[in-house]
Amino acid sequence: MERVKLLYLFICIPFVLLSQTKQVDIEHVNDLFRQSDAYMFKDDLKSLEYAKEASLLAEKLNDPKLTAKSYLILARGLNYMRIYDKSLLYLDKGLKFSIVKDDVILYQHFKEFKADNFGKLGLFDQELNEYFDILKTIPKQDTRDFKQLDSRINARIAYNYYNQKKYKVALIYINKALKIQEDLSKVEKTSELYNIYQVKGEICLQSKKKDSAYYYFQKAYKIIRKGIEYEYMSLKSFGDYYKTIGDTDKAIDYYIKALQDIKAFEVRDFDYTSEISKNLSELYAIKGNEKGQKLYMEEYKKAIEEGQNLKRKDLQAAVNLILSNQKEELAKENKKNYYWILLMAGIIILFIAVLMLERRIKSRKLQHVEKKALQKEQMFIREKEELTVRYEEDTKKMEKMVNESFEEVFTLAKNNSPGFFIRFQEVYPEVVSELLAKDCKLRVSELRLCAYFFLGFTTKDIALYTFRSINTVRNRRQNLRIKLNIPAEEDLDLWFKNLSKK
């Protein structure tokens, strides 16, 4: 009887250890979530890396809720990096989990980010449909979480109408959001109140309600913890206000303070930096200050270029992280297999050891078995290591070739070089073939414009680098859509990016 208990104990120990290991892994996933949150808005790529690591571990643990949450955080990171198609992909994957549909708050978060992706893609109707669907499904329970959600969705609807320049409707929804937040803030200050004041101020400014705009900009500014939180968004809003009312000196003063705040907090917000610099250049031109006008026009161009470079670098890194994780996953799979081999070998060894105590089997046979198992294990590890080394070498060579070719073509495009389209055909022959298959009568100038769109240049970028007006590029863009028979509802940039996948 005692021997049976001992045998049971030896067999159970590995499974107890495995259970403890799983709990440690769950804690590690949650820690990765926290690190991803900590880098949000500071280093989007770092935040995305932590989220991806969390998703791989959650999938390995086969934990649906952790996996779904990791998909939500990944979708959020991809959204902030403007990779909307991949963000929507992870949102759809997460929404398939039954555990997400059963968790009201988690489900609404998925829907909310899905709507936000639609909005940033310019699909305002789809965005609104998602928001209204969320409002219909918010439970009528009088809880703080549901009130926060109700307020946030109303604010997002307001911002949607603001982007469509429907300011009267936008005011209706921002007022609903504001009322809820101010009621909640009577008990405890909420972080959303600042954003709602800012949005209402912007809506009032565009609605020509200048005094109201200033009033809400002031209320938002008072919420900021000075010296701890950055102020540049509020400072820019004050600059916009004074620019609108014609007080050039005060507008300049606030815009400069905003740029100083961006620098002090080391914020990589090139959209704000470029817009503020452009406004300063225009204001100095009004004042007849040629030096100031030229200085901030240079700052504007620099911010645009740095933003494009960072976006391209982060985009490439993010795509590599999401779509090219073979090395990391292979390493993790090898590690997992190694642990399982050790675990099973341990169980076998323990089982044999117990039988030895009971039956005293021959020690030489046991040593032989162990030696053979060890040799196979070592051979397996060596083979895996050799495969991994070869794979890493091949991958590095391919990555270097792709990156060098892309950088060369991108630089030729920016310089409007005569050799740009020739080199583009050499690097991306499949893209040119696809375009000619769509319309064999496409001119070289049209194919050259297609190449710019494929490389991710915006209408403004193309106008800048090819010395054309924005309207000219926009008209040529529309003509291409007609020639290539691209439906009006399909995003043109995504259509071009998908050419190389066909």
XYZ file of C-alpha atoms in Angstrom:
502
model
C 0.000 0.000 0.000
C 2.812 2.384 0.887
C 4.526 1.640 -2.411
C 1.312 2.418 -4.335
C 1.055 5.778 -2.545
C 4.692 6.505 -3.351
C 4.126 5.672 -7.015
C 1.043 7.945 -7.119
C 3.052 10.739 -5.501
C 5.869 10.510 -8.052
C 3.423 10.561 -10.975
C 1.457 13.558 -9.604
C 4.468 15.770 -8.847
C 5.168 16.710 -12.523
C 1.525 17.692 -13.071
C 1.509 19.849 -9.942
C 4.670 21.551 -11.197
C 3.056 22.001 -14.614
C 0.024 23.654 -12.995
C 2.282 26.016 -11.058
C 4.194 26.822 -14.261
C 0.923 27.681 -16.016
C -0.011 30.106 -13.238
C 3.399 31.780 -13.560
C 2.828 32.097 -17.319
C -0.583 33.692 -16.743
C 1.017 36.266 -14.442
C 3.672 36.884 -17.096
C 0.968 37.544 -19.721
C -0.704 40.070 -17.417
C 2.665 41.723 -16.796
C 3.191 42.000 -20.567
C -0.223 43.680 -20.826
C 0.865 46.226 -18.218
C 4.142 46.907 -20.036
C 2.283 47.377 -23.317
C 0.021 49.947 -21.618
C 3.033 51.711 -20.087
C 4.625 52.299 -23.523
C 1.370 53.398 -25.165
C 1.732 56.904 -26.715
C 5.450 56.884 -25.743
C 6.807 54.146 -28.005
C 4.046 52.531 -30.085
C 6.335 49.876 -31.545
C 7.587 48.803 -28.100
C 3.981 48.649 -26.877
C 3.114 46.472 -29.877
C 6.052 44.134 -29.213
C 4.864 43.468 -25.655
C 1.312 42.871 -26.906
C 2.519 40.389 -29.532
C 4.608 38.492 -26.970
C 1.558 38.342 -24.684
C -0.636 36.961 -27.490
C 1.855 34.201 -28.353
C 2.058 33.111 -24.723
C -1.731 33.311 -24.250
C -2.266 31.179 -27.369
C 0.249 28.640 -26.070
C -1.620 28.493 -22.754
C -4.864 27.984 -24.697
C -6.557 30.587 -22.477
C -9.472 32.121 -24.499
C -9.950 35.209 -22.322
C -6.242 36.089 -22.194
C -5.924 35.446 -25.926
C -8.931 37.639 -26.714
C -7.587 40.427 -24.512
C -4.182 40.182 -26.223
C -5.895 40.511 -29.623
C -7.667 43.650 -28.379
C -4.386 45.196 -27.218
C -2.695 44.214 -30.498
C -5.558 45.779 -32.461
C -5.236 48.935 -30.373
C -1.473 49.170 -31.053
C -1.927 48.588 -34.787
C -4.668 51.221 -34.812
C -2.347 53.796 -33.223
C 0.285 52.921 -35.835
C -2.311 53.386 -38.606
C -2.193 49.752 -39.765
C -5.955 49.541 -39.847
C -6.407 46.384 -41.950
C -4.339 44.288 -39.521
C -6.094 45.927 -36.564
C -9.498 44.907 -37.972
C -8.166 41.391 -38.569
C -7.298 40.926 -34.877
C -10.609 42.465 -33.796
C -12.546 39.994 -35.956
C -10.477 37.118 -34.548
C -11.259 38.231 -31.004
C -14.989 38.679 -31.662
C -15.222 34.999 -32.623
C -14.529 33.962 -29.014
C -17.752 33.101 -27.173
C -16.180 34.402 -23.962
C -15.975 37.886 -25.555
C -19.676 37.869 -26.444
C -20.528 36.867 -22.869
C -18.451 39.703 -21.350
C -20.413 42.907 -22.054
C -17.584 45.362 -21.349
C -14.967 43.372 -23.310
C -17.373 42.943 -26.243
C -18.095 46.679 -26.334
C -14.346 47.467 -26.316
C -13.895 45.281 -29.406
C -16.793 47.013 -31.146
C -15.467 50.436 -30.138
C -12.031 49.857 -31.670
C -13.633 48.362 -34.762
C -15.638 51.561 -35.203
C -12.526 53.680 -34.629
C -10.704 51.820 -37.426
C -13.610 52.511 -39.795
C -13.509 56.194 -38.881
C -9.782 56.511 -39.521
C -10.254 54.816 -42.880
C -12.818 57.522 -43.707
C -15.737 55.045 -43.539
C -17.844 57.344 -41.364
C -21.172 55.570 -41.956
C -19.768 52.193 -40.882
C -18.194 53.875 -37.864
C -21.527 55.407 -36.827
C -23.360 52.095 -37.289
C -20.965 50.434 -34.836
C -21.364 53.251 -32.279
C -25.150 53.244 -32.450
C -25.132 49.457 -32.120
C -23.032 49.806 -28.943
C -25.453 52.392 -27.490
C -28.375 50.008 -28.101
C -26.649 47.132 -26.315
C -25.325 49.002 -23.246
C -27.172 47.524 -20.240
C -29.411 49.924 -18.329
C -27.558 49.133 -15.109
C -26.605 52.224 -13.117
C -22.899 51.380 -12.824
C -19.857 53.595 -13.295
C -18.351 51.373 -16.013
C -21.490 51.473 -18.168
C -21.871 55.231 -17.669
C -18.252 55.734 -18.728
C -18.898 53.646 -21.829
C -22.114 55.567 -22.610
C -20.267 58.886 -22.297
C -17.297 57.780 -24.373
C -19.443 56.461 -27.244
C -21.483 59.684 -27.362
C -18.211 61.640 -27.503
C -16.954 59.443 -30.340
C -20.202 59.983 -32.272
C -19.750 63.724 -31.751
C -16.200 63.532 -33.120
C -17.455 61.572 -36.136
C -19.927 64.339 -36.986
C -17.197 66.928 -36.289
C -14.974 65.258 -38.907
C -17.898 65.423 -41.334
C -18.310 69.145 -40.466
C -21.815 68.526 -39.105
C -21.210 70.732 -36.092
C -24.817 71.132 -34.898
C -25.313 67.365 -34.590
C -21.835 67.029 -33.069
C -22.823 69.495 -30.303
C -25.873 67.403 -29.392
C -23.800 64.282 -28.763
C -20.857 65.999 -27.071
C -23.316 67.612 -24.655
C -24.714 64.162 -23.779
C -21.191 62.880 -23.138
C -20.296 65.957 -21.091
C -23.352 65.689 -18.843
C -22.540 62.064 -17.951
C -18.857 62.833 -17.282
C -19.585 65.875 -15.132
C -22.027 63.795 -13.052
C -19.406 61.068 -12.614
C -16.759 63.657 -11.720
C -18.797 64.839 -8.751
C -17.734 61.617 -7.046
C -14.322 61.092 -8.637
C -12.491 63.009 -11.376
C -12.412 61.086 -14.662
C -9.625 61.058 -17.222
C -12.124 61.384 -20.086
C -13.316 64.823 -18.946
C -10.246 66.559 -20.422
C -10.824 65.032 -23.870
C -14.524 65.927 -23.853
C -13.807 69.559 -22.934
C -11.220 69.704 -25.736
C -13.571 68.203 -28.329
C -16.420 70.527 -27.319
C -14.043 73.487 -27.570
C -13.015 72.452 -31.079
C -16.647 72.021 -32.147
C -17.556 75.454 -30.730
C -14.574 77.038 -32.514
C -15.642 75.595 -35.863
C -19.237 76.650 -35.151
C -18.043 80.278 -34.730
C -18.911 80.188 -31.020
C -15.540 81.622 -30.083
C -16.285 82.580 -26.465
C -17.651 79.104 -25.746
C -14.615 77.538 -27.396
C -12.262 79.543 -25.167
C -14.347 78.634 -22.097
C -14.013 74.878 -22.716
C -10.358 75.110 -23.688
C -9.794 76.797 -20.295
C -11.726 74.073 -18.445
C -9.668 71.377 -20.157
C -6.400 73.179 -19.416
C -7.199 73.420 -15.698
C -7.460 69.620 -15.465
C -3.857 69.083 -16.614
C -1.377 68.277 -13.852
C 1.225 70.879 -14.702
C 4.772 69.541 -14.939
C 3.520 65.949 -14.907
C 1.313 65.767 -17.991
C 2.053 67.371 -21.341
C 0.119 70.508 -22.243
C 0.807 70.940 -25.958
C -2.678 69.889 -27.131
C -4.313 72.558 -24.981
C -1.673 75.139 -25.900
C -2.279 74.467 -29.598
C -6.041 74.885 -29.052
C -5.416 78.318 -27.500
C -3.193 79.148 -30.472
C -5.998 78.114 -32.853
C -8.449 80.266 -30.902
C -6.300 83.393 -31.028
C -5.499 82.780 -34.690
C -9.235 82.615 -35.414
C -9.995 85.910 -33.637
C -7.040 87.604 -35.341
C -4.741 88.070 -32.312
C -1.540 87.087 -34.140
C 0.893 87.771 -31.285
C -0.957 85.621 -28.736
C -1.446 82.860 -31.275
C 2.304 82.817 -31.963
C 3.049 82.797 -28.241
C 0.832 79.760 -27.583
C 2.079 77.854 -30.630
C 5.694 78.339 -29.530
C 4.817 77.179 -25.992
C 3.188 74.090 -27.503
C 6.363 73.231 -29.442
C 8.447 73.749 -26.290
C 6.164 71.371 -24.374
C 6.473 68.720 -27.096
C 10.252 69.015 -26.864
C 10.282 68.974 -23.037
C 8.230 65.765 -22.845
C 10.043 64.230 -25.845
C 6.725 63.483 -27.560
C 6.960 62.036 -31.084
C 3.786 63.691 -32.368
C 4.829 64.867 -35.825
C 1.238 65.613 -36.882
C 0.903 68.266 -34.176
C 4.468 69.501 -34.693
C 4.013 69.961 -38.438
C 0.610 71.662 -38.095
C 1.848 74.066 -35.403
C 4.991 74.910 -37.426
C 2.909 75.548 -40.533
C 0.582 77.866 -38.575
C 3.569 79.755 -37.157
C 5.035 80.202 -40.638
C 1.716 81.618 -41.866
C 1.403 83.980 -38.889
C 4.951 85.283 -39.289
C 4.181 85.867 -42.975
C 1.172 87.989 -41.923
C 3.460 90.001 -39.633
C 5.947 90.457 -42.458
C 8.636 88.590 -40.525
C 10.424 86.770 -43.339
C 12.982 85.178 -41.029
C 10.311 83.643 -38.782
C 8.267 82.547 -41.772
C 11.256 80.752 -43.320
C 12.375 79.217 -40.007
C 9.036 77.570 -39.250
C 8.453 76.530 -42.833
C 11.720 74.594 -42.533
C 10.494 73.153 -39.214
C 7.239 72.169 -40.925
C 9.058 70.363 -43.737
C 11.396 68.697 -41.251
C 8.476 67.440 -39.127
C 6.698 66.120 -42.239
C 9.830 64.260 -43.363
C 10.635 62.893 -39.901
C 7.043 61.784 -39.487
C 7.106 59.974 -42.821
C 10.444 58.325 -42.045
C 9.272 57.231 -38.594
C 5.971 56.011 -39.969
C 7.740 53.983 -42.675
C 10.245 52.577 -40.186
C 7.605 51.703 -37.577
C 5.270 50.334 -40.234
C 7.965 48.007 -41.577
C 8.925 46.938 -38.064
C 5.297 46.354 -37.085
C 4.562 44.321 -40.196
C 7.695 42.268 -39.587
C 6.616 41.766 -35.983
C 3.100 40.626 -36.865
C 3.689 38.749 -40.129
C 7.295 37.577 -39.822
C 7.547 36.031 -36.385
C 8.785 32.682 -37.693
C 12.094 32.920 -35.845
C 10.530 33.799 -32.512
C 7.743 31.242 -32.850
C 10.200 28.555 -33.943
C 12.369 29.287 -30.904
C 9.336 29.186 -28.608
C 8.104 25.962 -30.205
C 11.533 24.373 -29.778
C 11.596 25.472 -26.166
C 8.116 24.091 -25.560
C 9.028 20.755 -27.191
C 12.216 20.627 -25.150
C 10.278 21.136 -21.901
C 7.766 18.469 -22.826
C 10.543 16.015 -23.670
C 12.197 16.713 -20.324
C 8.865 16.389 -18.531
C 8.009 13.078 -20.148
C 11.558 11.797 -19.654
C 11.290 12.792 -16.003
C 8.011 10.896 -15.598
C 9.486 7.808 -17.245
C 12.625 7.969 -15.094
C 10.596 8.410 -11.906
C 8.252 5.593 -12.840
C 11.191 3.280 -13.572
C 12.837 4.340 -10.326
C 9.729 3.328 -8.337
C 9.547 -0.002 -10.135
C 13.210 -0.537 -9.320
C 12.433 -0.190 -5.619
C 9.669 -2.775 -5.943
C 11.067 -5.285 -8.405
C 14.786 -4.451 -8.467
C 15.089 -4.602 -12.247
C 18.507 -4.738 -13.760
C 20.401 -1.459 -13.490
C 22.351 -1.975 -16.721
C 19.149 -2.105 -18.795
C 17.926 1.108 -17.220
C 21.261 2.858 -17.891
C 21.154 1.697 -21.505
C 17.643 3.090 -21.970
C 18.601 6.400 -20.400
C 21.744 6.669 -22.525
C 19.810 6.030 -25.758
C 17.131 8.554 -24.803
C 19.793 11.152 -23.991
C 21.614 10.571 -27.297
C 18.401 10.992 -29.272
C 17.557 14.094 -27.313
C 20.973 15.660 -27.940
C 20.828 14.752 -31.625
C 17.356 16.313 -31.851
C 18.605 19.526 -30.189
C 21.639 19.749 -32.496
C 19.482 19.302 -35.585
C 17.067 21.980 -34.370
C 19.924 24.374 -33.625
C 21.431 23.843 -37.083
C 18.051 24.447 -38.731
C 17.522 27.588 -36.660
C 20.971 28.998 -37.564
C 20.419 28.376 -41.284
C 16.961 29.893 -41.120
C 18.236 33.024 -39.334
C 21.026 33.501 -41.901
C 18.636 33.147 -44.848
C 16.099 35.476 -43.231
C 18.715 38.181 -42.542
C 19.928 38.049 -46.169
C 16.385 38.363 -47.504
C 15.499 41.192 -45.096
C 18.643 43.104 -46.075
C 17.895 42.770 -49.792
C 14.241 43.852 -49.375
C 15.082 46.816 -47.128
C 17.894 48.072 -49.392
C 15.708 47.850 -52.496
C 12.794 49.618 -50.795
C 15.005 52.414 -49.478
C 16.589 52.904 -52.921
C 13.215 53.101 -54.717
C 11.724 55.329 -51.983
C 14.666 57.774 -52.202
C 14.459 57.918 -56.026
C 10.724 58.658 -55.690
C 11.287 61.490 -53.199
C 13.931 63.022 -55.484
C 11.593 62.717 -58.504
C 14.489 60.963 -60.248
C 14.112 60.007 -63.945
C 15.375 56.555 -63.015
C 12.718 56.052 -60.331
C 10.189 54.131 -62.443
C 12.867 52.007 -64.149
C 14.168 50.847 -60.757
C 10.612 50.360 -59.478
C 9.901 47.929 -62.359
C 13.022 45.961 -61.451
C 12.098 45.679 -57.756
C 8.318 45.243 -58.139
C 7.732 43.676 -61.595
C 4.602 41.906 -60.359
C 2.954 45.247 -59.530
C 3.513 46.646 -63.029
C 2.250 43.372 -64.539
C -0.926 43.522 -62.442
C -1.567 47.138 -63.481
C -1.064 46.418 -67.190
C -3.327 43.382 -66.868
C -6.023 45.750 -65.577
C -5.481 48.230 -68.441
C -2.804 47.582 -71.062
C -3.169 51.153 -72.345
C -1.843 52.798 -69.189
C 0.742 55.467 -69.996
C 4.175 55.573 -68.365
C 3.194 58.728 -66.454
C 0.141 56.904 -65.076
C 2.198 53.848 -64.156
C 4.698 56.164 -62.426
C 1.851 57.714 -60.372
C 0.624 54.211 -59.483
C 4.128 53.439 -58.216
C 3.967 56.435 -55.844
C 0.621 55.232 -54.452
C 1.934 51.684 -54.058
C 4.890 52.986 -52.008
C 2.502 54.711 -49.601
C 2.874 58.352 -50.703
C -0.174 60.515 -49.972
C -1.662 62.997 -52.442
C 0.118 65.822 -50.614
C 3.433 63.918 -50.679
C 3.208 63.325 -54.437
C 2.330 66.952 -55.086
C 5.295 68.067 -52.986
C 7.891 65.763 -54.549
C 6.717 65.994 -58.189
C 6.131 69.762 -58.074
C 2.459 69.433 -59.016
C -0.588 71.001 -57.413
C -2.637 68.879 -55.031
C -5.710 69.273 -57.277
C -3.749 67.966 -60.268
C -2.634 64.870 -58.358
C -6.133 64.391 -56.944
C -7.674 64.534 -60.461
C -5.117 62.063 -61.815
C -5.842 59.820 -58.838
C -9.565 59.852 -59.699
C -8.834 59.132 -63.391
C -6.761 56.118 -62.330
C -9.617 54.821 -60.183
C -11.889 54.961 -63.253
C -9.324 53.400 -65.618
C -8.480 50.572 -63.220
C -12.180 50.016 -62.481
C -11.720 50.412 -58.705
C -15.098 50.635 -56.880
C -15.774 53.975 -55.164
C -16.288 52.297 -51.811
C -12.876 50.528 -51.916
C -9.926 52.312 -50.298
C -7.442 53.206 -53.061
C -4.334 52.962 -50.845
C -5.295 49.456 -49.662
C -6.044 48.441 -53.259
C -2.517 49.386 -54.369
C -0.890 47.724 -51.336
C -2.709 44.484 -52.138
C -1.357 44.393 -55.722
C 1.850 42.581 -54.708
C -0.173 39.901 -52.892
C -2.134 38.872 -55.963
